[in-house]
Coordinates of C-alpha atoms in Angstrom, one line a residue:
M58 CA 122.4 107.1 148.5
A59 CA 121.5 104.4 146.0
E60 CA 125.2 103.5 145.5
D61 CA 125.8 103.3 149.3
L62 CA 122.7 101.1 149.8
R63 CA 123.7 99.0 146.8
R64 CA 127.1 98.5 148.3
R65 CA 125.7 97.5 151.7
I66 CA 123.3 95.0 150.1
G67 CA 126.1 93.5 148.0
S68 CA 128.4 93.1 151.0
G69 CA 125.7 91.5 153.1
A70 CA 125.7 94.4 155.6
L71 CA 122.0 94.6 154.7
A72 CA 121.0 90.9 154.6
A73 CA 118.5 89.4 152.2
G74 CA 115.0 89.6 153.8
S75 CA 116.0 92.3 156.2
K76 CA 113.9 95.4 156.6
L77 CA 115.4 98.8 155.9
P78 CA 115.2 101.6 158.4
P79 CA 112.0 103.8 158.1
E80 CA 112.2 106.3 155.3
S81 CA 112.2 109.2 157.7
E82 CA 115.2 107.7 159.4
L83 CA 117.1 107.0 156.2
A84 CA 116.4 110.6 155.0
A85 CA 117.8 112.0 158.2
T86 CA 120.9 109.7 157.9
Y87 CA 121.7 110.9 154.4
E88 CA 120.6 114.4 155.2
V89 CA 118.1 114.6 152.3
G90 CA 114.4 115.1 151.8
L91 CA 111.9 112.3 151.4
P92 CA 111.3 112.9 147.7
T93 CA 115.1 112.5 147.0
L94 CA 115.3 109.4 149.2
R95 CA 112.3 107.8 147.5
R96 CA 113.9 108.3 144.0
A97 CA 116.9 106.4 145.3
L98 CA 114.7 103.6 146.7
D99 CA 112.8 103.5 143.4
E100 CA 116.1 103.0 141.6
L101 CA 117.1 100.1 143.8
Q102 CA 113.6 98.6 143.4
S103 CA 113.8 98.8 139.6
E104 CA 117.1 96.9 139.8
G105 CA 115.5 94.2 141.9
L106 CA 117.6 94.8 145.0
I107 CA 114.7 95.9 147.3
E108 CA 111.0 95.6 147.3
K109 CA 108.4 97.8 148.9
F110 CA 105.4 96.4 150.8
H111 CA 102.8 99.2 151.3
G112 CA 102.2 99.7 155.0
N113 CA 105.2 97.5 156.0
G114 CA 108.2 99.3 154.6
N115 CA 111.2 98.4 152.3
F116 CA 113.0 95.1 152.4
V117 CA 116.1 93.7 150.9
R118 CA 114.9 91.3 148.3
R119 CA 115.6 87.6 148.8
P120 CA 117.0 85.6 145.9
V121 CA 114.5 83.0 144.4
Q122 CA 114.8 80.0 142.2
P123 CA 114.2 81.3 138.6
I124 CA 111.5 80.1 136.4
T125 CA 111.8 79.8 132.6
Y126 CA 109.6 80.9 129.8
A127 CA 110.4 78.9 126.7
G128 CA 108.9 80.6 123.7
G129 CA 108.7 79.7 120.1
C130 CA 107.9 76.0 120.1
H131 CA 104.8 75.4 122.3
S132 CA 104.6 71.8 121.3
Q133 CA 102.8 69.0 123.1
D134 CA 105.9 67.9 124.9
A135 CA 105.9 67.3 128.6
P136 CA 105.2 70.5 130.5
A137 CA 108.2 72.3 132.0
A138 CA 109.0 71.7 135.6
Y139 CA 108.6 74.8 137.9
P140 CA 110.0 75.4 141.3
P141 CA 108.0 73.9 144.1
S142 CA 107.8 77.3 145.7
L143 CA 105.9 78.7 142.7
R144 CA 102.3 79.6 143.4
I145 CA 99.8 80.5 140.7
E146 CA 96.5 82.2 141.2
V147 CA 94.0 82.1 138.4
T148 CA 90.8 84.2 137.9
V149 CA 88.3 83.6 135.2
T150 CA 85.9 86.1 133.8
E151 CA 83.9 86.7 130.5
V152 CA 84.6 89.9 128.6
R153 CA 83.6 91.4 125.3
A154 CA 86.2 91.8 122.6
A155 CA 87.2 95.4 121.9
G156 CA 90.3 97.4 121.0
E157 CA 93.6 95.5 121.6
L158 CA 91.7 92.3 122.4
Q159 CA 89.7 92.4 119.2
S160 CA 92.9 92.9 117.2
L161 CA 94.7 90.1 119.1
L162 CA 91.9 87.5 118.5
R163 CA 90.8 88.9 115.1
V164 CA 87.2 88.8 116.0
R165 CA 84.2 91.1 115.7
A166 CA 83.6 93.8 118.3
K167 CA 81.7 92.6 121.4
T168 CA 82.5 88.9 120.6
P169 CA 82.2 87.0 124.0
V170 CA 85.7 86.0 125.2
V171 CA 86.8 84.0 128.2
E172 CA 89.7 85.7 130.1
R173 CA 92.0 83.8 132.5
V174 CA 94.5 85.8 134.5
Y175 CA 97.4 83.9 135.8
L176 CA 99.5 85.6 138.6
S177 CA 102.6 83.7 139.5
A178 CA 104.6 84.3 142.7
Q179 CA 107.4 82.8 144.7
A180 CA 107.6 83.4 148.5
G181 CA 104.8 85.9 148.0
R182 CA 106.7 87.8 145.4
P183 CA 105.0 88.2 142.0
C184 CA 107.2 87.0 139.1
G185 CA 104.8 86.9 136.1
L186 CA 101.4 88.0 134.8
A187 CA 99.6 86.2 132.0
R188 CA 96.3 87.0 130.5
V189 CA 94.9 84.2 128.4
Y190 CA 92.0 84.7 126.0
V191 CA 89.8 82.1 124.2
P192 CA 86.6 82.9 122.2
R193 CA 83.7 81.6 124.3
A194 CA 82.5 79.4 121.5
L195 CA 85.7 77.4 121.8
D196 CA 86.2 77.5 125.5
A197 CA 85.4 74.7 128.1
P198 CA 86.1 74.4 131.9
L199 CA 89.6 73.5 132.7
P200 CA 90.8 71.0 135.4
E201 CA 91.9 72.8 138.6
A202 CA 95.5 71.7 138.2
P203 CA 98.2 71.6 137.1
W204 CA 98.4 75.2 135.9
S205 CA 101.2 76.7 133.8
P206 CA 102.3 80.3 134.7
W207 CA 102.1 81.1 131.0
G208 CA 98.6 79.6 130.4
D209 CA 100.0 76.7 128.4
D210 CA 97.5 74.4 130.2
V211 CA 94.7 76.2 128.2
R212 CA 96.5 75.4 124.9
A213 CA 96.9 71.7 126.0
H214 CA 93.3 71.5 126.9
L215 CA 92.2 72.9 123.5
I216 CA 94.4 70.3 121.7
A217 CA 93.0 67.5 123.9
R218 CA 89.5 68.5 122.8
G219 CA 90.5 68.3 119.1
I220 CA 90.9 72.0 118.5
Q221 CA 94.0 72.5 116.3
C222 CA 96.8 74.8 117.2
A223 CA 98.6 74.6 113.9
A224 CA 101.0 77.6 114.4
T225 CA 102.0 80.0 117.1
A226 CA 103.3 83.5 116.6
E227 CA 105.0 85.7 119.3
R228 CA 106.0 89.3 119.5
V229 CA 108.3 90.6 122.3
T230 CA 108.5 94.2 123.2
A231 CA 109.9 96.3 126.2
R232 CA 107.7 99.0 127.7
F233 CA 106.7 100.5 131.0
P234 CA 103.9 98.7 132.9
S235 CA 100.4 100.0 133.2
S236 CA 99.3 101.1 136.7
E237 CA 97.3 97.8 136.9
E238 CA 100.3 95.7 135.9
A239 CA 102.6 97.6 138.3
D240 CA 100.2 97.0 141.2
A241 CA 99.8 93.3 140.4
L242 CA 103.6 92.7 140.1
R243 CA 104.5 95.0 142.9
I244 CA 106.9 97.0 140.8
V245 CA 107.4 100.8 140.3
A246 CA 105.8 102.3 137.2
R247 CA 109.2 103.2 135.9
N248 CA 110.5 99.6 136.0
P249 CA 110.4 98.3 132.4
V250 CA 108.7 95.0 131.6
L251 CA 109.0 92.4 128.9
A252 CA 105.6 92.1 127.1
I253 CA 105.0 89.0 125.0
E254 CA 102.0 88.8 122.7
R255 CA 101.3 85.3 121.6
T256 CA 98.6 83.9 119.2
S257 CA 97.8 80.4 118.3
V258 CA 95.9 79.6 115.1
D259 CA 94.3 76.6 113.5
S260 CA 95.0 75.3 110.0
A261 CA 92.4 77.7 108.6
G262 CA 94.2 80.7 110.2
R263 CA 91.5 81.3 112.8
V264 CA 92.9 82.5 116.2
V265 CA 91.9 80.0 118.8
M266 CA 93.9 81.5 121.7
G267 CA 95.6 84.7 122.5
V268 CA 98.0 85.4 125.4
L269 CA 99.5 88.6 126.8
L270 CA 102.4 88.0 129.1
V271 CA 104.1 90.6 131.3
L272 CA 107.5 89.9 133.0
P273 CA 109.4 92.4 135.2
S274 CA 112.7 93.2 133.4
D275 CA 114.7 92.8 136.6
R276 CA 113.6 89.2 136.9
A277 CA 113.9 87.9 133.3
E278 CA 116.1 87.9 130.2
A279 CA 115.5 86.9 126.6
V280 CA 117.8 84.1 125.3
F281 CA 117.4 83.2 121.6
S282 CA 118.2 79.7 120.5
T283 CA 117.4 77.4 117.6
G284 CA 114.3 76.3 119.4
G285 CA 113.0 79.8 119.8
P286 CA 113.3 82.6 122.4
E287 CA 113.6 81.7 126.1
L288 CA 112.9 84.2 128.8
T289 CA 114.7 83.1 132.0
G290 CA 114.0 84.7 135.4
V291 CA 117.3 85.8 136.9
G292 CA 115.9 85.8 140.5
K293 CA 118.0 88.6 141.7

């Protein structure tokens, strides 16, 4: 089933943006049960060929202009240009450091921390999730725009206020998304993601900013160059 649907999508018989027949109809066509059909659809969704909108059905995914995550340098150079279609939603809350966050920022438990969550999307399709953390003692309100999908505007604002970012370290891993991440990015829980953990420190080694990035694996790739790793959305 997955191979047949994959072939029809590749040939254009199922056009980009078109809605697939209802699952009950597809199950009858292929003479299988709904659980078997849904496994096939999950496989196509994990490959980035279709996407599911709860309550609306399954659709052939439209190609989008990719966006690039350039890692490793994080200098004060001009910000990267992003597609005009890119939309970024930012929510700001205050949390208390514990567990993973306490380790990321190297602070005491219950230290007040400002969390900014950046959800990027093109044509209503999520393409990146960034959670940016700054100790409240170092934080200040940000201008409303422009925003970076990776939270680099926070780093630039820290530097503009005289807070050093002497070095940045990054760790890239592949894993399955949490249920919260899968819901935010509209991916299935079995679709692997690239997870990037990034910390910026001042000359004294104090962490002034921590970032947790999550990128769906069907929309990004890691490219290593002399300037550092780049993660480039493939926009399938």
